[in-house]
mmCIF file of C-alpha atoms in Angstrom:
data_model
loop_
_atom_site.group_PDB
_atom_site.id
_atom_site.type_symbol
_atom_site.label_atom_id
_atom_site.label_comp_id
_atom_site.label_asym_id
_atom_site.label_seq_id
_atom_site.Cartn_x
_atom_site.Cartn_y
_atom_site.Cartn_z
ATOM 1 C CA MET P 1 30.263 28.036 151.538
ATOM 2 C CA VAL P 2 32.900 26.187 149.863
ATOM 3 C CA ALA P 3 34.254 29.477 147.941
ATOM 4 C CA GLU P 4 34.226 30.919 151.193
ATOM 5 C CA GLY P 5 36.503 29.281 152.572
ATOM 6 C CA ALA P 6 38.770 29.031 150.010
ATOM 7 C CA ARG P 7 39.157 32.664 149.505
ATOM 8 C CA ASN P 8 40.011 32.595 153.402
ATOM 9 C CA ASP P 9 42.650 30.385 152.518
ATOM 10 C CA ARG P 10 43.938 32.346 149.705
ATOM 11 C CA THR P 11 44.690 35.359 151.966
ATOM 12 C CA ALA P 12 45.249 34.093 154.677
ATOM 13 C CA GLY P 13 48.933 34.390 155.012
ATOM 14 C CA VAL P 14 48.775 38.145 153.165
ATOM 15 C CA ASP P 15 49.313 40.828 155.596
ATOM 16 C CA GLU P 16 46.013 43.088 156.052
ATOM 17 C CA ASP P 17 48.264 45.926 155.567
ATOM 18 C CA ALA P 18 50.227 45.936 153.068
ATOM 19 C CA VAL P 19 46.898 44.801 151.113
ATOM 20 C CA ALA P 20 44.878 48.317 152.403
ATOM 21 C CA ALA P 21 47.987 51.053 152.171
ATOM 22 C CA PRO P 22 48.906 51.540 148.175
ATOM 23 C CA ALA P 23 51.946 51.330 146.959
ATOM 24 C CA GLU P 24 54.353 54.815 147.136
ATOM 25 C CA ALA P 25 56.005 56.207 144.044
ATOM 26 C CA THR P 26 59.769 56.509 144.185
ATOM 27 C CA PRO P 27 60.853 59.685 144.145
ATOM 28 C CA GLU P 28 62.916 60.595 141.018
ATOM 29 C CA THR P 29 66.427 61.155 141.679
ATOM 30 C CA VAL P 30 67.594 64.902 141.335
ATOM 31 C CA ASP P 31 71.266 66.135 140.226
ATOM 32 C CA PRO P 32 72.417 67.713 143.417
ATOM 33 C CA LYS P 33 73.983 69.998 141.196
ATOM 34 C CA VAL P 34 70.820 71.070 139.122
ATOM 35 C CA ALA P 35 68.814 71.555 142.847
ATOM 36 C CA SER P 36 72.041 73.014 144.137
ATOM 37 C CA ALA P 37 71.667 76.087 141.799
ATOM 38 C CA VAL P 38 68.120 76.075 141.967
ATOM 39 C CA ALA P 39 67.796 76.417 145.321
ATOM 40 C CA ALA P 40 70.494 79.436 144.297
ATOM 41 C CA ALA P 41 68.743 80.913 142.255
ATOM 42 C CA GLU P 42 65.704 80.941 144.579
ATOM 43 C CA ALA P 43 67.790 83.314 147.299
ATOM 44 C CA ALA P 44 68.995 84.908 144.094
ATOM 45 C CA GLY P 45 64.572 85.781 144.030
ATOM 46 C CA PRO P 46 63.565 89.590 144.875
ATOM 47 C CA GLN P 47 61.448 89.065 148.227
ATOM 48 C CA ASN P 48 58.147 89.980 149.639
ATOM 49 C CA GLY P 49 56.760 90.456 146.435
ATOM 50 C CA GLU P 50 59.207 92.554 145.094
ATOM 51 C CA THR P 51 59.113 93.535 140.961
ATOM 52 C CA VAL P 52 62.504 92.657 138.893
ATOM 53 C CA ARG P 53 63.113 95.423 136.124
ATOM 54 C CA ILE P 54 64.374 93.931 132.922
ATOM 55 C CA ASP P 55 67.345 94.959 133.039
ATOM 56 C CA SER P 56 68.412 93.757 135.997
ATOM 57 C CA TRP P 57 67.496 90.047 134.733
ATOM 58 C CA ILE P 58 68.845 89.570 131.719
ATOM 59 C CA TRP P 59 71.934 90.961 132.968
ATOM 60 C CA SER P 60 71.249 88.559 136.585
ATOM 61 C CA VAL P 61 70.428 85.756 133.616
ATOM 62 C CA ARG P 62 73.996 86.801 132.162
ATOM 63 C CA LEU P 63 72.805 87.511 129.035
ATOM 64 C CA VAL P 64 74.097 90.413 128.908
ATOM 65 C CA LYS P 65 78.124 91.367 130.736
ATOM 66 C CA THR P 66 77.028 94.880 132.432
ATOM 67 C CA ARG P 67 73.194 95.773 133.895
ATOM 68 C CA SER P 68 74.651 99.402 132.254
ATOM 69 C CA MET P 69 74.705 97.476 129.177
ATOM 70 C CA GLY P 70 71.297 96.074 129.354
ATOM 71 C CA ALA P 71 69.772 99.362 129.940
ATOM 72 C CA THR P 72 71.474 101.052 126.934
ATOM 73 C CA ALA P 73 69.923 98.371 124.695
ATOM 74 C CA CYS P 74 66.445 98.722 125.978
ATOM 75 C CA ARG P 75 66.732 101.687 124.842
ATOM 76 C CA GLY P 76 67.974 101.114 122.223
ATOM 77 C CA GLY P 77 64.836 99.180 121.108
ATOM 78 C CA HIS P 78 67.129 96.175 121.572
ATOM 79 C CA VAL P 79 65.151 94.550 124.207
ATOM 80 C CA ARG P 80 61.109 93.060 123.634
ATOM 81 C CA VAL P 81 58.912 91.346 126.186
ATOM 82 C CA ASN P 82 56.155 89.601 124.524
ATOM 83 C CA GLY P 83 56.477 91.053 121.597
ATOM 84 C CA GLU P 84 56.835 95.020 122.233
ATOM 85 C CA ARG P 85 59.542 97.229 122.707
ATOM 86 C CA VAL P 86 60.131 98.100 126.692
ATOM 87 C CA LYS P 87 61.421 100.600 128.747
ATOM 88 C CA PRO P 88 64.405 99.494 130.971
ATOM 89 C CA SER P 89 62.033 100.219 134.119
ATOM 90 C CA HIS P 90 59.704 97.790 132.804
ATOM 91 C CA SER P 91 58.521 94.750 135.230
ATOM 92 C CA VAL P 92 59.679 91.881 133.800
ATOM 93 C CA ARG P 93 57.249 88.211 134.568
ATOM 94 C CA VAL P 94 57.275 85.019 134.983
ATOM 95 C CA GLY P 95 56.410 83.515 131.755
ATOM 96 C CA ASP P 96 57.222 86.625 129.890
ATOM 97 C CA GLU P 97 58.878 85.757 126.514
ATOM 98 C CA VAL P 98 62.274 87.859 126.214
ATOM 99 C CA ARG P 99 64.201 89.088 123.309
ATOM 100 C CA VAL P 100 67.289 90.524 123.623
ATOM 101 C CA ARG P 101 70.069 91.699 120.561
ATOM 102 C CA VAL P 102 73.677 90.532 121.543
ATOM 103 C CA GLU P 103 75.732 91.604 118.355
ATOM 104 C CA THR P 104 74.732 89.208 115.963
ATOM 105 C CA ARG P 105 73.095 87.202 117.539
ATOM 106 C CA GLU P 106 69.585 87.485 118.835
ATOM 107 C CA ARG P 107 68.826 85.796 122.762
ATOM 108 C CA VAL P 108 65.164 84.552 122.854
ATOM 109 C CA VAL P 109 64.055 82.740 126.519
ATOM 110 C CA VAL P 110 61.439 82.610 128.887
ATOM 111 C CA VAL P 111 61.231 83.749 131.970
ATOM 112 C CA LYS P 112 61.787 80.717 134.315
ATOM 113 C CA ARG P 113 62.273 82.460 137.510
ATOM 114 C CA LEU P 114 62.807 85.796 139.095
ATOM 115 C CA ILE P 115 66.395 87.199 140.519
ATOM 116 C CA ARG P 116 67.519 90.567 141.217
ATOM 117 C CA LYS P 117 71.181 89.399 141.439
ATOM 118 C CA ARG P 118 74.230 87.782 138.738
ATOM 119 C CA VAL P 119 74.288 84.631 139.515
ATOM 120 C CA GLY P 120 76.833 82.190 138.151
ATOM 121 C CA ALA P 121 75.796 80.919 134.150
ATOM 122 C CA PRO P 122 75.243 77.025 135.693
ATOM 123 C CA VAL P 123 72.202 78.842 137.942
ATOM 124 C CA ALA P 124 71.270 81.007 135.155
ATOM 125 C CA VAL P 125 70.440 78.642 132.804
ATOM 126 C CA GLN P 126 67.385 77.437 136.086
ATOM 127 C CA CYS P 127 66.106 80.688 135.519
ATOM 128 C CA TYR P 128 64.916 80.733 131.447
ATOM 129 C CA VAL P 129 64.223 78.716 128.648
ATOM 130 C CA ASP P 130 66.309 78.832 126.469
ATOM 131 C CA ASN P 131 65.042 79.313 122.326
ATOM 132 C CA SER P 132 67.602 81.333 120.886
ATOM 133 C CA PRO P 133 68.298 80.138 117.593
ATOM 134 C CA PRO P 134 71.528 78.178 116.314
ATOM 135 C CA PRO P 135 74.445 80.774 116.535
ATOM 136 C CA PRO P 136 75.771 81.651 113.171
ATOM 137 C CA PRO P 137 78.799 80.011 112.064
ATOM 138 C CA ARG P 138 82.190 81.010 113.179
ATOM 139 C CA GLU P 139 83.600 82.382 110.060
ATOM 140 C CA ALA P 140 80.549 83.898 109.130
ATOM 141 C CA VAL P 141 81.333 86.222 112.222
ATOM 142 C CA ALA P 142 85.286 86.342 111.897
ATOM 143 C CA PRO P 143 85.800 90.026 111.327
ATOM 144 C CA ALA P 144 88.922 90.465 108.679
ATOM 145 C CA GLY P 145 92.466 91.483 109.345
ATOM 146 C CA ILE P 146 92.085 91.035 113.032
ATOM 147 C CA ARG P 147 96.234 91.401 114.249
ATOM 148 C CA ASP P 148 97.234 89.319 117.180
ATOM 149 C CA ARG P 149 97.529 90.697 121.268
ATOM 150 C CA GLY P 150 101.592 91.509 121.098
ATOM 151 C CA ALA P 151 101.996 91.859 117.383
ATOM 152 C CA GLY P 152 103.202 95.115 118.095
ATOM 153 C CA ARG P 153 102.825 97.530 115.242
ATOM 154 C CA PRO P 154 102.136 96.449 111.531
ATOM 155 C CA THR P 155 105.106 96.510 108.948
ATOM 156 C CA LYS P 156 104.180 98.331 104.873
ATOM 157 C CA ARG P 157 103.754 95.500 104.180
ATOM 158 C CA ASP P 158 101.606 93.743 106.413
ATOM 159 C CA ARG P 159 99.875 97.257 105.751
ATOM 160 C CA ARG P 160 99.296 96.127 102.597
ATOM 161 C CA GLU P 161 97.789 92.816 103.532
ATOM 162 C CA LEU P 162 95.994 94.122 105.297
ATOM 163 C CA GLU P 163 94.164 96.293 102.918
ATOM 164 C CA ARG P 164 93.941 93.626 100.678
ATOM 165 C CA LEU P 165 91.234 91.805 103.391
ATOM 166 C CA ARG P 166 89.496 94.343 103.670
ATOM 167 C CA GLY P 167 88.954 95.317 99.747
ATOM 168 C CA LEU P 168 90.944 98.671 100.191
ATOM 169 C CA GLY P 169 93.703 97.844 97.699
ATOM 170 C CA GLY P 170 97.097 99.045 97.578
ATOM 171 C CA LEU P 171 98.404 101.960 97.384
ATOM 172 C CA GLY P 172 98.453 103.015 93.331
ATOM 173 C CA GLY P 173 96.461 100.075 92.341
ATOM 174 C CA PRO P 174 92.885 99.805 91.670
ATOM 175 C CA GLY P 175 90.901 99.204 94.507
ATOM 176 C CA PRO P 176 87.179 100.481 95.546
ATOM 177 C CA LEU P 177 88.604 103.448 96.753
ATOM 178 C CA ALA P 178 90.830 104.802 93.702
ATOM 179 C CA GLY P 179 88.505 107.361 91.015
ATOM 180 C CA PRO P 180 89.222 106.767 87.446
ATOM 181 C CA ALA P 181 91.674 108.059 85.325
ATOM 182 C CA GLY P 182 91.453 111.667 84.390
ATOM 183 C CA PRO P 183 93.455 113.699 81.556
ATOM 184 C CA PRO P 184 96.905 114.256 83.058
ATOM 185 C CA VAL P 185 97.864 117.742 84.827
ATOM 186 C CA PRO P 186 100.130 119.315 82.548
ATOM 187 C CA GLY P 187 103.416 119.749 85.002
ATOM 188 C CA ALA P 188 102.423 116.402 86.607
ATOM 189 C CA PRO P 189 104.853 113.638 86.382
ATOM 190 C CA GLY P 190 102.384 111.859 84.490
ATOM 191 C CA ASP P 191 102.422 114.563 81.428
ATOM 192 C CA PRO P 192 104.469 112.557 77.900
ATOM 193 C CA GLY P 193 104.603 117.238 76.985
ATOM 194 C CA ALA P 194 106.649 118.346 80.328
ATOM 195 C CA ALA P 195 108.876 114.304 79.808
ATOM 196 C CA GLN P 196 109.744 116.443 76.410
ATOM 197 C CA GLY P 197 109.932 119.669 77.803
ATOM 198 C CA GLY P 198 111.893 118.452 80.962
ATOM 199 C CA ARG P 199 115.664 116.892 78.149
ATOM 200 C CA GLY P 200 115.169 119.554 76.005
ATOM 201 C CA ALA P 201 115.700 121.916 79.643
ATOM 202 C CA ALA P 202 118.743 119.861 80.575
ATOM 203 C CA ASN P 203 120.333 119.600 76.190
ATOM 204 C CA GLY P 204 120.180 122.964 76.109
ATOM 205 C CA ARG P 205 121.514 123.829 80.202
ATOM 206 C CA GLY P 206 118.480 127.189 79.879
ATOM 207 C CA ALA P 207 118.663 130.526 77.772
ATOM 208 C CA GLY P 208 122.528 131.167 77.814
ATOM 209 C CA GLY P 209 124.550 128.048 79.405
ATOM 210 C CA ARG P 210 127.988 127.360 78.628
ATOM 211 C CA ARG P 211 126.805 124.589 77.120
ATOM 212 C CA GLY P 212 123.903 125.647 75.383
ATOM 213 C CA ARG P 213 125.744 125.412 71.644
ATOM 214 C CA GLY P 214 123.692 127.119 69.935
ATOM 215 C CA LYS P 215 120.224 126.693 70.945
ATOM 216 C CA GLY P 216 117.609 127.837 73.376
ATOM 217 C CA ALA P 217 115.509 126.794 76.314
ATOM 218 C CA GLY P 218 113.409 123.745 75.226
ATOM 219 C CA GLY P 219 116.023 122.654 72.239
ATOM 220 C CA ALA P 220 115.401 125.473 69.596
ATOM 221 C CA PRO P 221 117.951 126.699 68.092
ATOM 222 C CA ARG P 222 119.143 130.476 68.337
ATOM 223 C CA PRO P 223 118.232 132.658 65.742
#
């Protein structure tokens, strides 16, 4: 009796409804921007159980710039779904792993939501899980010899610099396009015999010239 009376005294000032009702979980705080992006992604999804083509999906989530580029990438074997090459008409599903080769980088994503309309970048990232490797360093993919827009036509000096950067070598220089030096062609500017004969012809002024001084063509004495 004493123990029962003590228990009644302890629970006398406690509300019975508060004791019986369990504590409700506090809802997690959701970023309004993320919530609006998710709502936009859901609105861009297919209706009535329609399927989504792979070329349309990779264009919608901004993995390629145009839908035609997505179809071309599929035909060229640059798009794989779960490790297999697919056609542009392949139906993509939630949970599929999509690999897309874009220029010098490979994008690896897991489908999270299906959409059929192109959306902005904040909405696109809510449609997949990005497992892509980090992009290569910028210096490794920067092309050599690219001129700025509005710079005009390159001068001869600019062309020599561009050829040097591209590894072509200058004109007449030992570039990779220059072949091995062969024997001089008779009569060519580099032929020593042609140079000597030319000097003799200049001194003799040809056969029968006024200033031949008793010498014929090539500087030889007349008999």
